[in-house]
Amino acid sequence: MDFTITSEVVDKVAKLKLTGELDSLSARVFQKEIEKVALESPTELVLDLENLSFMSSAGLRVLIFSKQKMGVGLTIYIVKPQEIIVDTLEKTGLQHSVNIVDQYPV
Amino acid sequence: MELKTFPAIIDSLDAIRQYVKEKSQEAGVDKKATYNLLVAVDEIATNIILYGYQNVGLEGNIDVFSEATPNQFKVIFEDDATPFDPTTRELPDEEDFNLPLEERPIGGLGIYLTITGVSDFSYEYKNNRNRNIFVVDIKSP
């Protein structure tokens, strides 16, 4: 399934919407988008994953990269992830470092 | 065993996942176990493609074998790249998982998800080929 990503940064809040399947190939696109929004030094990163149906470890690595790139002050929100993706986040302990929410603003 | 061959390029990942998904569903593996298997095969296929072929300037294929019995679904990847045993990678542990994100080591997550995502994962080098073997036990409904 094709992967698409859209992003906008408004008032230091970077919002990204990911659709499709996030594998090593699409993780490169995701990472580029993170690098792009990082230039505006956001304090909040909001990832809308409602329509993301697959996330490989390459996707998890970009999440870790985001925090390392944008600094400890960055708060990450993951909006409406599918249950199976929450499982992956929990299995790898990443749920401690992100806020899984049903909507943003919370 | 059924065989389908894919070129060892990163663009094959999607097709490999779709193929394994189809076979897994045919075999009666449930949705969640199929998903976890897909994370595992995606990880190993990525490693073979990037480190076995692309980054060392080689071209080749990944042979994807699959076999279903009433109790088990098995997928085997075979390739001719340099021998590489993914199970020798150091796995992240509980301590790593509790570190704040900014201090987390970035590697090892994939192989961790591979090993924990299937009932059994093993590697062997046989007849000059890498063999990565994924086994999923099928739960009776």
CSV table of C-alpha atoms in Angstrom, one decimal:
chain,number,residue,atom,x,y,z
A,1,MET,CA,0.0,0.0,0.0
A,2,ASP,CA,1.3,3.4,-0.9
A,3,PHE,CA,2.6,5.6,1.8
A,4,THR,CA,1.8,9.3,2.0
A,5,ILE,CA,2.7,12.0,4.5
A,6,THR,CA,1.6,15.6,4.9
A,7,SER,CA,3.0,18.1,7.4
A,8,GLU,CA,2.5,21.6,8.7
A,9,VAL,CA,4.0,23.6,11.5
A,10,VAL,CA,1.9,26.2,13.2
A,11,ASP,CA,2.9,28.0,16.4
A,12,LYS,CA,5.7,25.5,17.1
A,13,VAL,CA,3.4,22.6,16.7
A,14,ALA,CA,4.4,20.2,13.9
A,15,LYS,CA,1.5,18.1,12.7
A,16,LEU,CA,2.2,15.1,10.5
A,17,LYS,CA,-0.4,12.8,9.0
A,18,LEU,CA,0.9,9.4,7.9
A,19,THR,CA,-1.2,7.1,5.7
A,20,GLY,CA,-0.5,3.6,4.4
A,21,GLU,CA,2.4,1.4,5.4
A,22,LEU,CA,5.6,2.6,7.1
A,23,ASP,CA,8.5,0.3,6.1
A,24,SER,CA,12.2,1.0,5.5
A,25,LEU,CA,11.5,2.6,2.2
A,26,SER,CA,8.7,5.0,3.5
A,27,ALA,CA,10.7,5.6,6.7
A,28,ARG,CA,13.1,7.6,4.6
A,29,VAL,CA,10.3,9.8,3.5
A,30,PHE,CA,9.1,10.1,7.1
A,31,GLN,CA,12.6,11.0,8.3
A,32,LYS,CA,13.0,13.7,5.6
A,33,GLU,CA,9.7,15.2,6.7
A,34,ILE,CA,10.9,15.2,10.3
A,35,GLU,CA,14.2,16.9,9.3
A,36,LYS,CA,12.1,19.5,7.4
A,37,VAL,CA,9.8,20.3,10.4
A,38,ALA,CA,12.8,20.2,12.8
A,39,LEU,CA,14.1,23.4,11.1
A,40,GLU,CA,11.3,25.3,12.7
A,41,SER,CA,12.2,24.0,16.2
A,42,PRO,CA,8.7,22.8,17.2
A,43,THR,CA,8.0,22.0,20.8
A,44,GLU,CA,5.2,19.6,20.0
A,45,LEU,CA,5.2,16.8,17.4
A,46,VAL,CA,1.7,15.5,16.6
A,47,LEU,CA,1.6,12.3,14.5
A,48,ASP,CA,-1.8,11.4,13.2
A,49,LEU,CA,-1.6,7.6,12.6
A,50,GLU,CA,-5.3,6.8,12.2
A,51,ASN,CA,-4.7,5.6,8.7
A,52,LEU,CA,-1.4,4.0,9.2
A,53,SER,CA,-1.8,0.2,8.9
A,54,PHE,CA,1.8,-1.0,9.3
A,55,MET,CA,4.9,0.2,11.1
A,56,SER,CA,8.3,-1.5,11.0
A,57,SER,CA,11.3,-1.0,13.2
A,58,ALA,CA,12.5,1.6,10.7
A,59,GLY,CA,9.4,3.7,11.6
A,60,LEU,CA,10.2,3.3,15.3
A,61,ARG,CA,13.8,4.4,14.7
A,62,VAL,CA,12.5,7.6,13.1
A,63,LEU,CA,10.4,8.3,16.2
A,64,ILE,CA,13.6,7.9,18.3
A,65,PHE,CA,15.4,10.1,15.8
A,66,SER,CA,12.8,12.8,16.1
A,67,LYS,CA,13.4,13.1,19.8
A,68,GLN,CA,17.1,13.0,19.4
A,69,LYS,CA,17.0,15.6,16.6
A,70,MET,CA,14.5,18.0,18.2
A,71,GLY,CA,15.7,17.7,21.8
A,72,VAL,CA,14.3,16.7,25.2
A,73,GLY,CA,11.9,19.6,25.2
A,74,LEU,CA,9.9,18.0,22.4
A,75,THR,CA,6.6,16.4,23.3
A,76,ILE,CA,5.4,13.7,21.0
A,77,TYR,CA,1.6,13.0,20.5
A,78,ILE,CA,0.5,10.0,18.6
A,79,VAL,CA,-3.1,10.4,17.6
A,80,LYS,CA,-5.5,7.5,17.1
A,81,PRO,CA,-2.9,4.7,16.3
A,82,GLN,CA,-4.3,1.3,15.4
A,83,GLU,CA,-4.2,-1.2,18.2
A,84,ILE,CA,-1.6,-3.3,16.5
A,85,ILE,CA,0.7,-0.4,16.3
A,86,VAL,CA,0.2,0.4,20.0
A,87,ASP,CA,1.2,-3.1,20.6
A,88,THR,CA,4.5,-2.5,18.9
A,89,LEU,CA,5.1,0.7,20.8
A,90,GLU,CA,4.4,-1.1,24.1
A,91,LYS,CA,6.6,-4.0,23.3
A,92,THR,CA,9.5,-1.8,22.7
A,93,GLY,CA,8.9,0.6,25.6
A,94,LEU,CA,8.3,3.5,23.4
A,95,GLN,CA,4.9,4.2,24.9
A,96,HIS,CA,6.7,5.7,27.9
A,97,SER,CA,8.2,8.4,25.7
A,98,VAL,CA,5.1,9.4,23.7
A,99,ASN,CA,1.6,10.4,24.5
A,100,ILE,CA,-1.0,8.2,22.8
A,101,VAL,CA,-4.2,10.2,22.5
A,102,ASP,CA,-7.6,10.1,20.7
A,103,GLN,CA,-7.4,13.6,19.5
A,104,TYR,CA,-5.3,16.7,19.4
A,105,PRO,CA,-5.5,19.2,21.0
A,106,VAL,CA,-5.9,16.7,23.9
B,1,MET,CA,7.0,-25.8,-0.2
B,2,GLU,CA,5.9,-23.0,-2.4
B,3,LEU,CA,8.4,-20.6,-3.8
B,4,LYS,CA,8.3,-17.0,-5.1
B,5,THR,CA,11.4,-15.0,-5.9
B,6,PHE,CA,11.8,-11.3,-5.4
B,7,PRO,CA,14.6,-9.0,-6.6
B,8,ALA,CA,16.7,-8.0,-3.6
B,9,ILE,CA,15.8,-4.3,-3.8
B,10,ILE,CA,14.1,-2.1,-1.3
B,11,ASP,CA,11.1,-1.6,-3.6
B,12,SER,CA,10.4,-5.4,-3.2
B,13,LEU,CA,9.5,-5.0,0.5
B,14,ASP,CA,5.9,-4.1,-0.1
B,15,ALA,CA,5.4,-7.0,-2.5
B,16,ILE,CA,7.1,-9.4,-0.1
B,17,ARG,CA,4.8,-8.3,2.7
B,18,GLN,CA,1.7,-8.6,0.6
B,19,TYR,CA,2.8,-12.1,-0.6
B,20,VAL,CA,3.5,-13.4,3.0
B,21,LYS,CA,0.3,-11.8,4.2
B,22,GLU,CA,-1.7,-13.6,1.6
B,23,LYS,CA,-0.1,-17.0,2.4
B,24,SER,CA,-0.4,-16.5,6.1
B,25,GLN,CA,-4.1,-15.7,5.9
B,26,GLU,CA,-4.6,-18.7,3.6
B,27,ALA,CA,-2.9,-20.9,6.2
B,28,GLY,CA,-5.3,-19.7,8.9
B,29,VAL,CA,-3.0,-17.5,10.9
B,30,ASP,CA,-5.0,-14.9,12.8
B,31,LYS,CA,-4.8,-11.2,12.0
B,32,LYS,CA,-2.5,-10.2,14.9
B,33,ALA,CA,-0.1,-13.1,14.4
B,34,THR,CA,0.0,-12.3,10.7
B,35,TYR,CA,0.8,-8.7,11.5
B,36,ASN,CA,3.7,-9.6,13.8
B,37,LEU,CA,5.0,-12.0,11.2
B,38,LEU,CA,4.9,-9.2,8.6
B,39,VAL,CA,7.0,-7.0,11.0
B,40,ALA,CA,9.5,-9.9,11.3
B,41,VAL,CA,9.8,-10.7,7.6
B,42,ASP,CA,10.0,-7.0,6.7
B,43,GLU,CA,12.9,-6.5,9.1
B,44,ILE,CA,14.9,-9.5,7.8
B,45,ALA,CA,14.1,-8.7,4.2
B,46,THR,CA,15.3,-5.1,4.8
B,47,ASN,CA,18.6,-6.4,6.3
B,48,ILE,CA,19.2,-8.8,3.4
B,49,ILE,CA,18.5,-6.2,0.8
B,50,LEU,CA,20.5,-3.3,2.4
B,51,TYR,CA,23.4,-5.1,4.0
B,52,GLY,CA,23.6,-8.3,1.9
B,53,TYR,CA,23.2,-6.6,-1.5
B,54,GLN,CA,22.6,-2.9,-2.0
B,55,ASN,CA,25.3,-1.4,0.3
B,56,VAL,CA,27.9,-3.8,-1.0
B,57,GLY,CA,27.0,-3.2,-4.6
B,58,LEU,CA,25.6,-6.7,-5.3
B,59,GLU,CA,22.5,-7.7,-7.2
B,60,GLY,CA,20.5,-10.8,-6.4
B,61,ASN,CA,17.3,-12.2,-5.3
B,62,ILE,CA,15.4,-13.4,-2.2
B,63,ASP,CA,13.7,-16.7,-2.5
B,64,VAL,CA,10.6,-16.8,-0.3
B,65,PHE,CA,9.4,-20.3,0.5
B,66,SER,CA,6.3,-21.0,2.4
B,67,GLU,CA,4.6,-24.0,3.8
B,68,ALA,CA,1.4,-24.5,5.8
B,69,THR,CA,0.4,-27.5,8.0
B,70,PRO,CA,-2.7,-27.5,10.2
B,71,ASN,CA,-0.7,-26.4,13.2
B,72,GLN,CA,2.1,-24.3,11.7
B,73,PHE,CA,2.9,-21.8,9.0
B,74,LYS,CA,6.5,-21.5,8.0
B,75,VAL,CA,8.3,-19.0,5.8
B,76,ILE,CA,11.9,-19.4,4.7
B,77,PHE,CA,14.0,-16.6,3.1
B,78,GLU,CA,17.0,-17.9,1.1
B,79,ASP,CA,19.7,-15.6,-0.4
B,80,ASP,CA,23.2,-15.8,-1.8
B,81,ALA,CA,24.7,-12.8,0.0
B,82,THR,CA,27.6,-13.0,2.5
B,83,PRO,CA,26.7,-15.2,5.5
B,84,PHE,CA,25.0,-13.1,8.1
B,85,ASP,CA,23.3,-14.5,11.2
B,86,PRO,CA,20.8,-11.9,12.5
B,87,THR,CA,20.4,-13.8,15.8
B,88,THR,CA,23.9,-12.9,16.8
B,89,ARG,CA,22.9,-9.2,17.2
B,90,GLU,CA,22.8,-7.9,20.7
B,91,LEU,CA,19.2,-7.4,21.7
B,92,PRO,CA,18.0,-4.4,23.6
B,93,ASP,CA,16.8,-5.3,27.1
B,94,GLU,CA,14.4,-4.0,29.7
B,95,GLU,CA,16.9,-1.4,30.8
B,96,ASP,CA,17.1,0.0,27.3
B,97,PHE,CA,13.4,0.1,27.1
B,98,ASN,CA,13.1,2.2,30.2
B,99,LEU,CA,15.6,4.8,29.0
B,100,PRO,CA,14.2,8.1,27.9
B,101,LEU,CA,13.9,8.2,24.1
B,102,GLU,CA,16.7,10.6,23.6
B,103,GLU,CA,19.1,8.2,25.3
B,104,ARG,CA,17.9,5.0,23.7
B,105,PRO,CA,20.3,3.1,21.4
B,106,ILE,CA,18.7,3.2,17.9
B,107,GLY,CA,19.8,-0.3,16.8
B,108,GLY,CA,18.6,-3.8,17.7
B,109,LEU,CA,14.8,-3.0,17.8
B,110,GLY,CA,14.1,-4.7,14.5
B,111,ILE,CA,15.7,-8.0,15.5
B,112,TYR,CA,14.0,-7.8,18.8
B,113,LEU,CA,10.6,-7.5,17.1
B,114,THR,CA,11.5,-10.3,14.7
B,115,ILE,CA,12.3,-12.8,17.5
B,116,THR,CA,9.4,-11.8,19.7
B,117,GLY,CA,7.0,-11.6,16.7
B,118,VAL,CA,7.0,-15.2,15.7
B,119,SER,CA,6.8,-18.6,17.5
B,120,ASP,CA,10.3,-19.4,16.4
B,121,PHE,CA,12.9,-17.6,14.4
B,122,SER,CA,16.2,-19.3,13.3
B,123,TYR,CA,19.0,-18.9,11.0
B,124,GLU,CA,21.3,-21.3,9.2
B,125,TYR,CA,23.9,-21.3,6.4
B,126,LYS,CA,23.3,-24.2,4.2
B,127,ASN,CA,24.5,-25.0,0.6
B,128,ASN,CA,26.2,-21.6,0.5
B,129,ARG,CA,22.9,-19.8,1.2
B,130,ASN,CA,21.6,-17.8,4.1
B,131,ARG,CA,18.4,-19.3,5.4
B,132,ASN,CA,16.2,-17.2,7.7
B,133,ILE,CA,13.3,-19.3,9.0
B,134,PHE,CA,10.1,-18.0,10.6
B,135,VAL,CA,7.6,-20.3,12.2
B,136,VAL,CA,4.2,-19.3,13.4
B,137,ASP,CA,2.1,-21.8,15.5
B,138,ILE,CA,-1.5,-21.7,14.4
B,139,LYS,CA,-3.9,-21.5,17.3
B,140,SER,CA,-7.1,-23.6,16.9
B,141,PRO,CA,-10.1,-21.3,16.6
